[in-house]
mmCIF file of C-alpha atoms and ligand atoms in Angstrom:
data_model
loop_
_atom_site.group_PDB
_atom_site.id
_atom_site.type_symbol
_atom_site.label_atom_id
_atom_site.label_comp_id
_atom_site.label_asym_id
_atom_site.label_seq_id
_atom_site.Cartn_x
_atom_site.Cartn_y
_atom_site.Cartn_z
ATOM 1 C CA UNK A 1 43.563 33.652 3.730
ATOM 2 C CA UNK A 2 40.235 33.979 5.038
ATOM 3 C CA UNK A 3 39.176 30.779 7.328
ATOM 4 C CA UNK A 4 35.204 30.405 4.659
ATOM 5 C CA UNK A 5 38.277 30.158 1.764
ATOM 6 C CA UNK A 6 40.226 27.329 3.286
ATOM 7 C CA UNK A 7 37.009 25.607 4.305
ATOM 8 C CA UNK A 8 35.895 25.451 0.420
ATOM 9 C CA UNK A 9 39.298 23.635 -0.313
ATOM 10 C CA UNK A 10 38.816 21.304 2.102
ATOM 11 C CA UNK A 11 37.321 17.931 0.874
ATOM 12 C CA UNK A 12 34.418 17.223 3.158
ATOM 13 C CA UNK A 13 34.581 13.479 4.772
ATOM 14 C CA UNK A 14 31.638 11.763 4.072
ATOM 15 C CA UNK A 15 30.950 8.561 6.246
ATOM 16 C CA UNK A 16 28.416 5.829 5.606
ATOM 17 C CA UNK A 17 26.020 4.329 7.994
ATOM 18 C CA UNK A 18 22.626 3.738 8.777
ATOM 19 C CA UNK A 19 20.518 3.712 11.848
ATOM 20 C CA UNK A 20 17.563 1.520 13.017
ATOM 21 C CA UNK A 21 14.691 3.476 14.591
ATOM 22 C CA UNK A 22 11.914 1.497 16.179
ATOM 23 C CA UNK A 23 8.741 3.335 16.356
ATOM 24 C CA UNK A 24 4.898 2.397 17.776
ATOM 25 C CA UNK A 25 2.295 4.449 16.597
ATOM 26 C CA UNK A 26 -1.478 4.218 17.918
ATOM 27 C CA UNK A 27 -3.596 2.892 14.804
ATOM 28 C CA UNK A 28 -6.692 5.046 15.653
ATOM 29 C CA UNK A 29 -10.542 3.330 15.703
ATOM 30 C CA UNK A 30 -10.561 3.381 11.754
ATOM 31 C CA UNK A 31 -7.194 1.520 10.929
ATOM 32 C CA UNK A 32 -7.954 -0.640 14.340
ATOM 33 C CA UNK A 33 -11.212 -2.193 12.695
ATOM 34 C CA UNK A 34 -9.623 -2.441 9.422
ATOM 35 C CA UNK A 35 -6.776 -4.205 10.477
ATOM 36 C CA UNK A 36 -8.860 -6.350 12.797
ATOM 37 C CA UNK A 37 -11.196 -7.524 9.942
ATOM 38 C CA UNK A 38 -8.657 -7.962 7.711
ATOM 39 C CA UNK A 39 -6.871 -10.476 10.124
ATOM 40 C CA UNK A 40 -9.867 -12.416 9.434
ATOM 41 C CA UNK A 41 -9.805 -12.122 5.490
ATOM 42 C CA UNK A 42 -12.245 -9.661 5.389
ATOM 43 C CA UNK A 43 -12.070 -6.219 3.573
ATOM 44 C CA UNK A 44 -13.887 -3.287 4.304
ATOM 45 C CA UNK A 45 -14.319 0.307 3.492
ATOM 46 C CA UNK A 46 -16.526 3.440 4.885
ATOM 47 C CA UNK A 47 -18.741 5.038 2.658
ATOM 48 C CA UNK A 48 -19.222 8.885 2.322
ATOM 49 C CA UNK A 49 -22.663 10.214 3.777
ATOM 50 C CA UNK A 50 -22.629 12.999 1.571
ATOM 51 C CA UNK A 51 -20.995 11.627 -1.814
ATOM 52 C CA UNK A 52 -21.761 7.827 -1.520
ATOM 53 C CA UNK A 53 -17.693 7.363 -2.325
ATOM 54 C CA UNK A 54 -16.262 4.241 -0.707
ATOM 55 C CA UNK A 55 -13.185 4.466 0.324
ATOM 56 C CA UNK A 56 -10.508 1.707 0.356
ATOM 57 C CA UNK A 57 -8.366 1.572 2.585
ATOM 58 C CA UNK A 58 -11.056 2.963 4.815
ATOM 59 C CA UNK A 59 -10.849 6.570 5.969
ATOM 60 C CA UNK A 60 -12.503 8.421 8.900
ATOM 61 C CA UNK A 61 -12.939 11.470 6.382
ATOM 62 C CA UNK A 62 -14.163 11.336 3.097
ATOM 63 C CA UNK A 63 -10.998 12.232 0.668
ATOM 64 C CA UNK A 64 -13.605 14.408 -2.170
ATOM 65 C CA UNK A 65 -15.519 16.426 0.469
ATOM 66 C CA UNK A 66 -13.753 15.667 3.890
ATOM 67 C CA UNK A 67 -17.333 14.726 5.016
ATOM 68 C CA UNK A 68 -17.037 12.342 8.497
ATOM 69 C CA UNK A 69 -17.080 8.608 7.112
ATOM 70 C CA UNK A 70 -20.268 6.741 9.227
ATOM 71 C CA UNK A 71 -20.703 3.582 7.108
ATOM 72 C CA UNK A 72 -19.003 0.349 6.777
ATOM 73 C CA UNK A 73 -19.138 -2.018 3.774
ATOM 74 C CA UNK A 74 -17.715 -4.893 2.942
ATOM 75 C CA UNK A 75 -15.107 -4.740 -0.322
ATOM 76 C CA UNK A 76 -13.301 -6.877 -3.157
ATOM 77 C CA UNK A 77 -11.700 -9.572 -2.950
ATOM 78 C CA UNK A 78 -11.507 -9.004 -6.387
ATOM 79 C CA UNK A 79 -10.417 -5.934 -7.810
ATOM 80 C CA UNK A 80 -9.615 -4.066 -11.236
ATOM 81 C CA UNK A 81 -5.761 -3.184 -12.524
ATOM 82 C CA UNK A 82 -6.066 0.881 -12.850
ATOM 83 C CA UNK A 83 -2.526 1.048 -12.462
ATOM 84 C CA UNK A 84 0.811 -0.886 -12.848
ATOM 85 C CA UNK A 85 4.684 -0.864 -12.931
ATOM 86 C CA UNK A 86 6.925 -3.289 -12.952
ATOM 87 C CA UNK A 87 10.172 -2.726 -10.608
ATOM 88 C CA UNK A 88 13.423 -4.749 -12.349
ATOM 89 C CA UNK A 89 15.531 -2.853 -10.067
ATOM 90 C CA UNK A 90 18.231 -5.078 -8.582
ATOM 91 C CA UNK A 91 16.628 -8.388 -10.396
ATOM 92 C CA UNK A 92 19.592 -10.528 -9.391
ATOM 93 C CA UNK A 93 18.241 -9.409 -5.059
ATOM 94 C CA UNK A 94 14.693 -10.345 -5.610
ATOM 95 C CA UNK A 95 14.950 -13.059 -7.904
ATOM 96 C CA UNK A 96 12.385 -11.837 -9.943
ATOM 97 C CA UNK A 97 10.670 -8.313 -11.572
ATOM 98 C CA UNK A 98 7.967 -7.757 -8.926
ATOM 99 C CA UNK A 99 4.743 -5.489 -9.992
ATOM 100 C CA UNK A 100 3.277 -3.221 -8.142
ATOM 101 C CA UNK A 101 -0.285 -1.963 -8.951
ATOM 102 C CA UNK A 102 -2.762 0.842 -8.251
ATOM 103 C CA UNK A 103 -5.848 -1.760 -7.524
ATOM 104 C CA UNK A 104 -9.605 -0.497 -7.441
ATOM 105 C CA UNK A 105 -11.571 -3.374 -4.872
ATOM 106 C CA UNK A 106 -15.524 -4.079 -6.150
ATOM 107 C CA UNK A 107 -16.973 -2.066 -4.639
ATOM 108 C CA UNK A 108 -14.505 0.955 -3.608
ATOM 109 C CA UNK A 109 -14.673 3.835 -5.464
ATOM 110 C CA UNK A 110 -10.636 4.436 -4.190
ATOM 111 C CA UNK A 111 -7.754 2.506 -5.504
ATOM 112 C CA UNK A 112 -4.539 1.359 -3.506
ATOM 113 C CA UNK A 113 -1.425 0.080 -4.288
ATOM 114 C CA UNK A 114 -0.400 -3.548 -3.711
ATOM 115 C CA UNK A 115 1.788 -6.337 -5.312
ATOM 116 C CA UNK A 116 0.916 -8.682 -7.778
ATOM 117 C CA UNK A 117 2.136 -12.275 -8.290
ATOM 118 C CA UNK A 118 1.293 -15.075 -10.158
ATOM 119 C CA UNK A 119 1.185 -12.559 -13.191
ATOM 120 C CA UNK A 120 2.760 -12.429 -16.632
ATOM 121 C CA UNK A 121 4.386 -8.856 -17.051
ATOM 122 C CA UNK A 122 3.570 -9.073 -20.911
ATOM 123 C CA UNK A 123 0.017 -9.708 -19.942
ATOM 124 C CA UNK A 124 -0.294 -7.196 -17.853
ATOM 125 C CA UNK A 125 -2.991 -4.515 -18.477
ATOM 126 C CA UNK A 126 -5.400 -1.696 -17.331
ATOM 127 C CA UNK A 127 -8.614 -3.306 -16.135
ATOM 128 C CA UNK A 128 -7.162 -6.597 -15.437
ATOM 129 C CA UNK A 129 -9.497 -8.599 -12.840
ATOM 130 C CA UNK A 130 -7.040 -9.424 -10.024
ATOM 131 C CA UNK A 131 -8.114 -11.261 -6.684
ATOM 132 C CA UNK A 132 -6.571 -11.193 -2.925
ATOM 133 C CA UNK A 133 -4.881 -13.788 -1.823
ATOM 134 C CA UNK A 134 -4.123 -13.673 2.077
ATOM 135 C CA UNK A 135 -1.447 -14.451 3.987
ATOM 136 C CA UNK A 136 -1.218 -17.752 5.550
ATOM 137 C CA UNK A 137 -0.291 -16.307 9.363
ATOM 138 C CA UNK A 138 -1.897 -12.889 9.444
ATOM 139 C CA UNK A 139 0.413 -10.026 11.468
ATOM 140 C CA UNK A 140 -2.398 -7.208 11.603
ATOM 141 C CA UNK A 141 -1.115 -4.946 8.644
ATOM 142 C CA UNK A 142 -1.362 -4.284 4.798
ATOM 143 C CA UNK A 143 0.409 -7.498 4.139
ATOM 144 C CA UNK A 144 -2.347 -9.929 5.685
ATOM 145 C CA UNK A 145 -3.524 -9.408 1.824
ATOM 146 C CA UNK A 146 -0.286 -10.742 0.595
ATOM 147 C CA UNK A 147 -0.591 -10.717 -2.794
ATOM 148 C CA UNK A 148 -2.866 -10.173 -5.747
ATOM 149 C CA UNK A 149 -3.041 -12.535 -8.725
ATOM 150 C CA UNK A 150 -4.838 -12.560 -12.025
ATOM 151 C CA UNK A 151 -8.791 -14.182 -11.498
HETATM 152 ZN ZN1 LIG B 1 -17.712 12.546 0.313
#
């Protein structure tokens, strides 16, 4: 018997485990200011030379025409549904369904994806007016907007 036929016979061991990687990562002038400003509740974008297109969450390079990004403006709070889903996965772990959205800011001309509370899921629609609500003790990240809920 050839040893590649007893090696298909063989059941292959599987183990379980998992493994915690810690990371740093250098944020970069764009994601530096962003963060920054919205430690302090405020949300902005960059704005496109070229196409006008404000981008949310801002972008050193213009996603339509990779143009260099020189403007900043101020975005939102409030913001339009474009998007939505909501996750029942594992209800009994989180309590409760939690939605997710694709949001557009007033303003932006990009959407991004964030949470939504305080929300019916049968109410829930495209082009739903939704407003920030920040976090209480800002960390510098995504999550100093911590939710969204209907206006
Ligand atoms: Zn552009």
């Amino acid at each position: 018997m050839e040893s590649t036929e007893m090696e298909s016979r063989e059941e292959l061991i599987v183990y379980e485990s998992s493994m915690r990687i810690p990371y740093r990562w250098a944020a970069g002038t764009i994601a530096a200011r962003f963060y920054r400003e919205l430690a302090q509740q405020q949300l902005w974008g960059t704005r496109c030379p070229r196409s006008q297109k404000v981008l949310f969450p801002p972008r050193k390079n213009c996603n339509c025409c990779l143009q260099e990004t020189t403007d900043w403006v101020t975005v939102g709070p409030q913001a339009t549904v474009t998007s939505f889903t909501v996750a029942r996965y594992n209800v009994a772990l989180l309590n409760e369904p939690t939605t997710y959205a694709l949001l557009r800011l007033d303003g932006a001309d990009t959407a991004f994806i964030h949470r939504l509370k305080e929300v019916d899921p049968t109410q829930l629609h495209i082009g739903m007016r939704v407003t920030a609500v920040f976090a209480v003790e800002p960390q510098g990240n995504i999550l100093d907007i911590d939710y969204f809920r209907p206006v």
